[in-house]
XYZ file of C-alpha atoms in Angstrom:
572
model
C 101.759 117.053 144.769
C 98.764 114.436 145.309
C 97.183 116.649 141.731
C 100.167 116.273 139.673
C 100.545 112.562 140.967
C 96.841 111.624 140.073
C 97.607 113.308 136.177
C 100.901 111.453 136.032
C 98.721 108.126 137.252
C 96.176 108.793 134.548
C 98.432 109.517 131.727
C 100.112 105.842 132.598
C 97.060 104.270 132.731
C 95.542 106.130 128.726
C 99.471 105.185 127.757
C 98.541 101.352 128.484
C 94.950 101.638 127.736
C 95.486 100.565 123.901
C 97.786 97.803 124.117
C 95.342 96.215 127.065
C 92.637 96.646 124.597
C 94.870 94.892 121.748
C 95.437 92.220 123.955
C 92.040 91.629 124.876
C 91.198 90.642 121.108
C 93.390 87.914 121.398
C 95.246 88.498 118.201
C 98.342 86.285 119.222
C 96.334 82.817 118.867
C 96.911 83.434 114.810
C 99.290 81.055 113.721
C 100.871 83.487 110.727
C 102.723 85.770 111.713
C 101.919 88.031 108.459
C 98.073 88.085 109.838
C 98.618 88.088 113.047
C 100.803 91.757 112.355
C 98.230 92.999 110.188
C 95.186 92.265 112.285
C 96.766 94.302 115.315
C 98.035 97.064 113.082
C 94.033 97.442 111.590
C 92.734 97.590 115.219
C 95.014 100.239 116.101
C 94.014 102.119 112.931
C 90.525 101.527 113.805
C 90.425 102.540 117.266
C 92.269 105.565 116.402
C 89.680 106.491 114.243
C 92.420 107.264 110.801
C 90.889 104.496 109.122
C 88.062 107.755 108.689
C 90.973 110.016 107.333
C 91.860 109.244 103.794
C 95.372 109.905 102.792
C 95.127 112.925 100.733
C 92.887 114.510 103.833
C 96.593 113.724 105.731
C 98.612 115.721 103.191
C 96.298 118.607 103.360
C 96.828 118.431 107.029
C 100.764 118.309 106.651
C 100.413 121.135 104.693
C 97.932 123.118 106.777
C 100.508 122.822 109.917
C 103.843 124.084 107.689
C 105.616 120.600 107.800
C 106.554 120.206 104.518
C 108.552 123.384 104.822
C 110.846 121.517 107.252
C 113.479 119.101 107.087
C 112.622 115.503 107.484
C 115.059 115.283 109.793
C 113.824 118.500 112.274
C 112.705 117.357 115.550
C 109.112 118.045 116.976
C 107.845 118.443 120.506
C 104.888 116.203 121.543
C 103.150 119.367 122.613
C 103.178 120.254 118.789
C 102.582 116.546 117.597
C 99.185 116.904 119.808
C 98.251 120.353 118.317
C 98.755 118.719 115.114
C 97.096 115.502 115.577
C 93.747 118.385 116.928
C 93.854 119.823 113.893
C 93.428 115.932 112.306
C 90.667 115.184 114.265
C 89.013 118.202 114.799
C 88.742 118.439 110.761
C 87.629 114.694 110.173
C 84.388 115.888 112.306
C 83.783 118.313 110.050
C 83.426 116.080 107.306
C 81.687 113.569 109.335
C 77.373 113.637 109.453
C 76.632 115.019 112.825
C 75.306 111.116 113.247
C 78.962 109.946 112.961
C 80.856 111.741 115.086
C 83.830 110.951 116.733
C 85.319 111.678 119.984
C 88.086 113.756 119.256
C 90.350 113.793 122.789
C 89.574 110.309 123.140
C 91.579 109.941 119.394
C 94.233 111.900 120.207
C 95.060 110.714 123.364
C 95.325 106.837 122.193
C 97.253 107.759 119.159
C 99.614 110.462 120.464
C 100.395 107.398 122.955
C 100.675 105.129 120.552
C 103.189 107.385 118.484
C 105.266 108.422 121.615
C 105.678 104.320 122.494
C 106.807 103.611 118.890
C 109.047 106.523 118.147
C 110.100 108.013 121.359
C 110.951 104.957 123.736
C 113.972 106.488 125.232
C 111.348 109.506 126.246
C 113.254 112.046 124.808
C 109.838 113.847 124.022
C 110.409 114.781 120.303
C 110.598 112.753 117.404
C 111.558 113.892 113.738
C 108.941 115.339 111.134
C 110.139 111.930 108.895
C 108.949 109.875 111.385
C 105.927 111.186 112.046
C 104.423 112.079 108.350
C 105.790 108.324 107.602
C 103.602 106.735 110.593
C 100.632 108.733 109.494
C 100.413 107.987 106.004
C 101.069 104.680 107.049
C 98.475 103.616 108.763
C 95.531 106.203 107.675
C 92.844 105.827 105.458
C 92.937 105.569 101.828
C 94.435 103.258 98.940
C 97.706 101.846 99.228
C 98.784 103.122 95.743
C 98.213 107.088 96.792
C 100.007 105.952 99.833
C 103.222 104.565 97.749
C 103.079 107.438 95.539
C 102.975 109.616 98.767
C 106.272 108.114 100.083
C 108.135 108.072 96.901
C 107.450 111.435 96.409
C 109.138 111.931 99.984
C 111.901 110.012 99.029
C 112.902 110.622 95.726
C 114.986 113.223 94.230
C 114.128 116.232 91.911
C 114.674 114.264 88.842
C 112.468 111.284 90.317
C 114.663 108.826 90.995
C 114.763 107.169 94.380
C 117.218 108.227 96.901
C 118.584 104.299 98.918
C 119.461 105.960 101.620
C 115.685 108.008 102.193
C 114.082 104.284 101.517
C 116.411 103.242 103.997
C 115.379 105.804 106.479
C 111.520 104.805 105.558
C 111.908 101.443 106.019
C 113.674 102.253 109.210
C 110.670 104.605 110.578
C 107.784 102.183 109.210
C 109.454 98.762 110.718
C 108.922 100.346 113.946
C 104.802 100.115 114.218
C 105.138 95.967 113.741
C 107.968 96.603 116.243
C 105.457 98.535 118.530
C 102.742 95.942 118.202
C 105.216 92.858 119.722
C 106.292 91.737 116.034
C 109.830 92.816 116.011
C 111.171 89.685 115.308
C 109.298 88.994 112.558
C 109.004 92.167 110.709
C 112.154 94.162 112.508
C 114.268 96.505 110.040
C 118.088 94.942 109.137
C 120.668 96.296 107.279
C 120.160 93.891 104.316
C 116.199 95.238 103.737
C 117.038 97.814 101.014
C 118.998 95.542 98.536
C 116.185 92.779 99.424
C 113.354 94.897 98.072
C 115.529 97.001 95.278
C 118.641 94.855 94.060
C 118.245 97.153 90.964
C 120.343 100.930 90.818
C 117.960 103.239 89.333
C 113.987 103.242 90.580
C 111.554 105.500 89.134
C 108.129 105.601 90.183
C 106.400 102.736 88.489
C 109.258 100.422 89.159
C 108.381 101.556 93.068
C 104.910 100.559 92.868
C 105.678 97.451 90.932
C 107.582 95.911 93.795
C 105.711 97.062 96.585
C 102.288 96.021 95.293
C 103.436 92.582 93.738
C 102.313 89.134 94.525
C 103.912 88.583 97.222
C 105.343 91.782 98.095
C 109.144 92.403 99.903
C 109.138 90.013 103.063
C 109.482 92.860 105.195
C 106.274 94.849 104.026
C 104.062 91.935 103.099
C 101.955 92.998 106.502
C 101.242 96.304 104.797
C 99.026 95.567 101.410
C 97.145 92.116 103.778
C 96.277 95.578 106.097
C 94.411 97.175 103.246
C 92.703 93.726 101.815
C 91.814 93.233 105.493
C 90.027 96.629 104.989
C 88.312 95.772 102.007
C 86.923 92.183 103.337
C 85.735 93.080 106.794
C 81.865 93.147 105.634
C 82.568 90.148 102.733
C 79.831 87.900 103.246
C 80.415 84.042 101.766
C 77.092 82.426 101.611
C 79.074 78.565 102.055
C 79.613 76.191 105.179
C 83.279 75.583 106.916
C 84.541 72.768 106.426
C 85.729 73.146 110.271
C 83.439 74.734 112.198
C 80.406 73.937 109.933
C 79.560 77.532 110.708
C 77.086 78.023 107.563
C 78.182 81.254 106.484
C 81.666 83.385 106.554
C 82.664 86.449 106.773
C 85.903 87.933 105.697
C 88.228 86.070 103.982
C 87.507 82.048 102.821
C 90.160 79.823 102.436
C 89.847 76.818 99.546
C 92.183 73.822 99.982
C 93.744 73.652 96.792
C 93.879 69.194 97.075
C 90.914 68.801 99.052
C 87.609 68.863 96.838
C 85.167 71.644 98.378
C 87.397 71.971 101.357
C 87.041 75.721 102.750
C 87.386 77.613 106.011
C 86.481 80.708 107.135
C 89.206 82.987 108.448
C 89.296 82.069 112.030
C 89.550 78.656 111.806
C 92.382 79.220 108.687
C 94.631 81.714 110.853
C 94.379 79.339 113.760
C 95.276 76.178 112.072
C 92.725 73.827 112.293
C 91.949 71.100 109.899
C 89.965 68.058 109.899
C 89.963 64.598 107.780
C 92.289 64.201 104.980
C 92.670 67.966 105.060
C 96.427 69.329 106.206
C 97.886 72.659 107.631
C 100.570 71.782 104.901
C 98.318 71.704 101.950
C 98.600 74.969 99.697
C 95.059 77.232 100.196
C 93.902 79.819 97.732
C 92.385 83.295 99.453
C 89.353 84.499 98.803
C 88.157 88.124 99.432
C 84.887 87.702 97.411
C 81.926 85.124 96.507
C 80.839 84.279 93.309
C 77.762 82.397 92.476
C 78.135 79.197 90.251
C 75.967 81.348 87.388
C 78.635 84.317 87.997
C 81.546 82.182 87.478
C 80.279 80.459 84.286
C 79.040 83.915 82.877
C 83.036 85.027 83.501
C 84.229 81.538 82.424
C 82.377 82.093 79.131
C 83.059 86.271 78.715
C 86.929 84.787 79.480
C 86.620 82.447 76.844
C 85.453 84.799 74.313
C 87.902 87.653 74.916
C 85.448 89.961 76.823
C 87.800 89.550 80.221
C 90.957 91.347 80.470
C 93.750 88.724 81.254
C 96.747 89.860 83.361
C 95.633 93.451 84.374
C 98.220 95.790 85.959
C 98.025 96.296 89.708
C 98.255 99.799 89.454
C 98.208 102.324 86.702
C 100.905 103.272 84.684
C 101.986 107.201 85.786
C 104.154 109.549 84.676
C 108.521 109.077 85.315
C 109.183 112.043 86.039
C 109.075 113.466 89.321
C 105.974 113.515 91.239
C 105.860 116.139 94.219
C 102.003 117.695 93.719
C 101.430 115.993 97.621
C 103.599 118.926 98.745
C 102.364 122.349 97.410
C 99.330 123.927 97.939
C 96.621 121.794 96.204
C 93.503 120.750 98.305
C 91.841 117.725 97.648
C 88.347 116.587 98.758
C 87.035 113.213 99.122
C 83.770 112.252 100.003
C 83.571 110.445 103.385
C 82.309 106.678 103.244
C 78.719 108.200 104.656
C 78.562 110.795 102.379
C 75.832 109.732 100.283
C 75.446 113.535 98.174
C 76.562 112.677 94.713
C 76.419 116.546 93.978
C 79.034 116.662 96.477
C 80.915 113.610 94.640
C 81.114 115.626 91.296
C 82.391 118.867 93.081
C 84.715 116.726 95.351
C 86.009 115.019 91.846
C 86.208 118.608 90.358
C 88.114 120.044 93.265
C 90.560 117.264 92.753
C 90.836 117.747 89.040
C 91.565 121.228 90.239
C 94.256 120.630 92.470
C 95.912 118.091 90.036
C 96.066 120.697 87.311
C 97.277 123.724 90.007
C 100.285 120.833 91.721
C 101.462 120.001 87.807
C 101.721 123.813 86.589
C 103.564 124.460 89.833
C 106.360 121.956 88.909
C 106.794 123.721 85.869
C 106.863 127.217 87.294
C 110.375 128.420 89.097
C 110.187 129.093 92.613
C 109.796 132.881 92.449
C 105.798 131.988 91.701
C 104.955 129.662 94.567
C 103.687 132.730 96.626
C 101.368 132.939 93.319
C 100.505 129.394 93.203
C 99.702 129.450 96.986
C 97.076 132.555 96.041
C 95.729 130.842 93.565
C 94.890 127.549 94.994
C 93.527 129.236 97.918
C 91.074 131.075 94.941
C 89.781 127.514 93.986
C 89.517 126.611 97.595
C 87.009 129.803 98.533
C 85.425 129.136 94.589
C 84.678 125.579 95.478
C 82.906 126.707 99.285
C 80.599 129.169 97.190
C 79.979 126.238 94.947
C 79.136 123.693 97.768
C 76.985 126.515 99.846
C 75.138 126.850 96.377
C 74.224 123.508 95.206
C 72.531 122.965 98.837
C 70.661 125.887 98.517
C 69.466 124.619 95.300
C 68.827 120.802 96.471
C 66.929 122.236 99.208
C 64.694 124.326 96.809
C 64.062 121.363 94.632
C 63.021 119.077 97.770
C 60.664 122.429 98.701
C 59.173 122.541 95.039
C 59.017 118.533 94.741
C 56.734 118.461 98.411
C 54.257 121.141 97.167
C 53.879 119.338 94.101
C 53.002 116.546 95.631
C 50.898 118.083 98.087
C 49.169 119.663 95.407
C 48.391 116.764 93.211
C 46.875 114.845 95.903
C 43.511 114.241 96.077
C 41.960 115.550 99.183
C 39.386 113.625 101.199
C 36.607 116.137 100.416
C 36.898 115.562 96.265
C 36.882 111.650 97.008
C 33.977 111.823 98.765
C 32.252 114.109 96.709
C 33.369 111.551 93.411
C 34.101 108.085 94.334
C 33.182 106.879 90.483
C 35.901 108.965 89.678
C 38.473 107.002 91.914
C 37.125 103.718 91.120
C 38.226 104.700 87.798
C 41.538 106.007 88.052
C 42.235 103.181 90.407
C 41.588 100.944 87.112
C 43.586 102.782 85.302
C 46.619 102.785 87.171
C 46.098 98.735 87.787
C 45.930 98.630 83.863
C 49.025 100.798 83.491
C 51.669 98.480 86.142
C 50.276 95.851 83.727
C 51.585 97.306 80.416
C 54.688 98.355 82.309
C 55.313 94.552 83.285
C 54.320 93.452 79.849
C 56.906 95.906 78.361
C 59.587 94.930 81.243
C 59.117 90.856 80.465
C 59.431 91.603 76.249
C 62.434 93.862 76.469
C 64.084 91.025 78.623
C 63.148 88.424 75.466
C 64.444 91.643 73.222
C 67.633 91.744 75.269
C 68.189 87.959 75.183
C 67.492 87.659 71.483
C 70.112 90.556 71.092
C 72.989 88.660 73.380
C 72.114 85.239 71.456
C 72.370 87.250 67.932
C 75.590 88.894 69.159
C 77.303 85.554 70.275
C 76.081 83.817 66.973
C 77.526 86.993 64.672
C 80.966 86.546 66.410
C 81.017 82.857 66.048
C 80.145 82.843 62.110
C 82.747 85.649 61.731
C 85.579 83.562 63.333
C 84.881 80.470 61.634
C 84.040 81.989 58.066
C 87.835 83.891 59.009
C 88.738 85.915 56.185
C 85.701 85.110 53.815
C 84.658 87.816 51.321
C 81.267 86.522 52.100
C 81.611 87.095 55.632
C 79.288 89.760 57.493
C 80.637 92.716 60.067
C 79.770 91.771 63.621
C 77.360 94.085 65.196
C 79.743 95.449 68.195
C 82.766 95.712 69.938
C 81.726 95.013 73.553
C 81.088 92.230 74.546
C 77.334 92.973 76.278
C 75.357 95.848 76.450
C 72.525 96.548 78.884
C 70.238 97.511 75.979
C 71.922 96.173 72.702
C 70.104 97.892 69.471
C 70.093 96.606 66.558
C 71.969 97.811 63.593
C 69.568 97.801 60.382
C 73.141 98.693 58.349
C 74.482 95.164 59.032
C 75.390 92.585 56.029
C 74.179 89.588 54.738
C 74.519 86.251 56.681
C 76.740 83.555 54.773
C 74.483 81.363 52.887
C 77.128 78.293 53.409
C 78.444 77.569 56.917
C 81.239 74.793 57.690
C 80.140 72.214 59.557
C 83.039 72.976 62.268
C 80.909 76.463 63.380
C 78.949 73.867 65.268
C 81.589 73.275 67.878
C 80.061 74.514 71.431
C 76.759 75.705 69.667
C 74.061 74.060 71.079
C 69.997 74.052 71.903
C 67.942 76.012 68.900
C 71.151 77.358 66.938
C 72.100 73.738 66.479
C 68.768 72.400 65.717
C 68.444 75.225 62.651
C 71.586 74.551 61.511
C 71.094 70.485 61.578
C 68.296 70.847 58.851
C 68.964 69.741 55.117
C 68.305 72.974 54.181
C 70.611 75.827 55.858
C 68.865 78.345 57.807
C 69.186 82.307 58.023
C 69.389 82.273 61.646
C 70.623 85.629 62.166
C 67.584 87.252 59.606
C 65.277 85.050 61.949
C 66.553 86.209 65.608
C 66.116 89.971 63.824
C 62.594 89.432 62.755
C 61.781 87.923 66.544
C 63.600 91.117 67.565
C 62.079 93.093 65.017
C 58.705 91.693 66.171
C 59.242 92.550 70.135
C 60.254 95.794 69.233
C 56.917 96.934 67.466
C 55.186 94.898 70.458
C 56.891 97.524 72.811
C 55.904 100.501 70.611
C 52.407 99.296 70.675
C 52.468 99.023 74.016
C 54.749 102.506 74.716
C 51.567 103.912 72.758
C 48.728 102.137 75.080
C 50.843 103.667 77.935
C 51.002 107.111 76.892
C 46.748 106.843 76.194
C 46.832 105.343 79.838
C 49.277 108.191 81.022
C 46.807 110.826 79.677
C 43.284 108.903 81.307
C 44.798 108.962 84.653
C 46.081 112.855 83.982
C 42.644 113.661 82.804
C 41.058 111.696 86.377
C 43.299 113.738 88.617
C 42.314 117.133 86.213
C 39.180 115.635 87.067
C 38.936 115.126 90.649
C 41.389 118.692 91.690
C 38.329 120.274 89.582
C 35.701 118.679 91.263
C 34.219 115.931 89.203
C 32.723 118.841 86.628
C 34.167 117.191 83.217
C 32.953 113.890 83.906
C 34.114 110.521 84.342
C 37.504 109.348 82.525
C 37.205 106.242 79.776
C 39.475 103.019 80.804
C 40.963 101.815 77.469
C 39.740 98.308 76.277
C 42.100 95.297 77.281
């Protein structure tokens, strides 16, 4: 009796232990109650640890345990809701570095809490597979569009349209975790949330994601996409003082007064309200998740200005109407963890996904005497994609092996040097000449690259003015800047006569050449400057490769003993 009163003591105490920690942050001295939701819901997701498990690791898992086999509305123990939230965990370590491990009962004790307080209050001990699969993709890992295209897929018909009275359900399930954080009022579900987010009758996919992921999102969800920006903005650093708190830097979010000149605050002083001077908690303030240097934002000002900037890009991509249910068969999909630094393991975690995309969409198509087929198959590509993993770090390890005993064995050893020091007097020279080529050749190719932009900018501006000339000349490119632009020896004539309006916003040398009595060919002179730079860098391409062969010839040299001689250092 005293045993099973100590384990029913201690399972009150890990019930509490989360919501004491919440309430230790001191979330509820935010003013809005849209940040204030979301800043409670990220610690929970972050203390749980399934901020580390993306969204398509979740499926997998769903999969892995036979839930999407059952009926959304069959009811689970919490004995099985542990052994499933194990196999979460215990998976997410394997992915991990052995230097980022988790603790795995810790995890599944605060979360299997946390789900049993939001969806089990009466203590009924079960709670329905819709519930569940809804609060995990919820609030795990990942981006907020796979996670829309998850739910829709959940609650949409076989023809892709989406069912009211699923949504309804969702929206029922989901309300709860604001609910379960001491938000209820603000965020609770009410019969009217359906029609408020969808007045419309028929919603396919993209019409979904539209309304979900719009600025400002339904009033009821707007906690849900601030969750993910608070995500992305957590290590934003702002390099500018608060206008409050004169702190000298921010991180986070930074708030700009939109009437105030140069008023900003950093996120805590914003979501508590205070203001100072002629600032008020009434005037409108613009969010900022990212910092932009006064050179970055004329650079965009300018690309705007000239087309190069996309205006009015689509929050999401544009997918396919029909319907989407790939999340629920048999595909596996790998995604690098945020540590995982292998980008050999990128490319077969990209093809692995390419896989499964191409296995879930021939699935749809097939009837459902072959899903024992496609469920052989993918499990194929699974064991293929292993052998190709084990391989490429058997090969990486045999390149690090071959790249160490190269090293080791052009290395001079002490011995040699001592027995030849002219020899590394020498090749010391050398090498000192060579890094002073290869910073010649770095500062011309940055004068070859600016001559190139300026030429570019100058072509575009003489083609819109001249507008539909016959004497007008092809521009050079489409884009708008290149990291190496080449020139095109193929391009036409410049104009010989150029109206005086091309002038407008051309300023500095292009001005100056065209201000003299006589017109200038100042795109035939920024080719010959380029032109000139160009054989410069050849030269001096040239007098490195003769420098690349002395200091081969030293080391030859020295690994032989000093026997050839002593290597020549080129002239200056």
């Amino acid at each position: 009796m005293i045993e099973e009163g100590s384990k029913r003591g201690k399972a009150m105490v890990e019930k509490r232990q989360l919501f004491m920690e919440m309430r230790a942050q001191n979330f509820d001295v935010i003013r809005l109650s849209t940040y204030r939701t979301a800043c409670k819901l990220r610690f929970v997701q972050k203390r749980c640890n399934l901020h580390l498990v993306d969204v398509w690791n979740m499926i997998e898992a769903f999969r892995d345990n036979g839930l999407n086999t059952l009926d959304h509305n069959a009811e689970i123990n919490v004995s099985r809701l542990e052994t499933i939230l194990s196999s979460i965990y215990y998976q997410l370590n394997k992915r991990l570095p052995t230097t980022h491990q988790i603790n795995v009962d810790q995890s599944i004790g605060l979360l299997l809490n946390f789900m049993v307080a939001t969806y089990d209050s009466e203590s009924h001990g079960k709670m329905t597979v819709f519930s569940m699969r809804a609060m995990l993709a919820t609030m795990c890992g990942g981006k907020i569009v796979d996670k829309l295209r998850y739910i829709f897929s959940q609650i949409s018909d076989s023809s892709g349209v989406m069912m009211f009275a699923k949504f309804d359900q969702f929206l029922r399930e989901v309300l709860k975790l604001p609910t379960a954080v001491f938000e209820g009022p603000s965020f609770g579900y009410t019969e009217h949330s359906v029609r408020t987010c969808f007045p419309q009758q028929k919603i396919m996919l993209n019409t979904f994601l539209d309304v979900l992921m719009a600025d400002p999102p339904p009033q009821c969800l707007v906690w849900l996409p601030l969750m993910h920006r608070l995500a992305n903005v957590e290590n934003v650093f702002h390099p500018v003082e608060c206008s409050y708190c004169r702190s000298e830097s921010m991180m986070g979010f930074r708030y700009r007064c939109q009437q105030c000149h140069g008023y900003q605050l950093c996120q805590s002083c914003f979501w508590r309200g205070h203001a100072n001077g002629p600032h008020s908690n009434q005037h409108q303030m613009k969010e900022h998740s990212s910092w932009k240097s006064p050179a970055k934002k004329l650079s965009h000002a300018i690309s705007k200005s000239l087309g190069c900037v996309p205006i009015g890009e689509p929050p999401h991509p544009v997918f396919p109407e029909q319907a989407e249910r790939p999340q629920e068969l048999t595909h596996t999909v790998v995604l690098e963890s945020p540590s995982r630094l292998d980008e050999e393991h990128r490319l077969i975690a990209r093809y692995a996904a390419r896989l499964a995309a191409e296995a879930g969409n021939s699935t749809q198509q097939c009837p459902p005497t072959d899903l024992s087929f496609n469920f052989d198959a993918n499990k194929q590509q699974r064991q293929l994609i292993a052998e190709l993993e084990n391989k490429n770090r058997e090969i990486l390890q045999e390149i690090q092996r071959l790249r160490l005993e190269h090293e080791q064995a052009s290395q001079p050893t002490p011995e040699k040097a001592q027995q030849n020091p002219t020899l590394l007097t020498e090749l010391r020279l050398l090498r000192h000449r060579k890094d002073e080529l290869e910073r010649r050749m770095s500062a011309l190719q940055e004068s070859r690259r600016e001559l190139m932009v300026q030429l570019e900018g100058l072509m575009r501006l003489l083609k819109s003015q001249s507008g539909g000339s016959p004497h007008s000349s092809p521009s050079h490119g489409a884009g708008c800047s290149m990291p190496m632009p080449i020139r095109s020896t193929s391009a036409g004539s410049t104009p010989t006569h150029t109206p005086q309006d091309c002038l407008a916003g051309v300023g500095g040398d292009v001005l100056e050449a065209f201000a003299q009595g006589v017109p200038r060919n100042l795109r035939n002179d920024l080719l010959v400057a380029a032109d000139s730079i160009t054989n410069t860098m050849s030269s001096l391409v040239k007098e490195l490769h003769s420098v690349d062969d002395g200091i081969e010839e030293e080391e030859t040299n020295m690994r032989n003993g000093g026997d050839r001689g002593t290597a020549r250092v080129p002239k200056h």
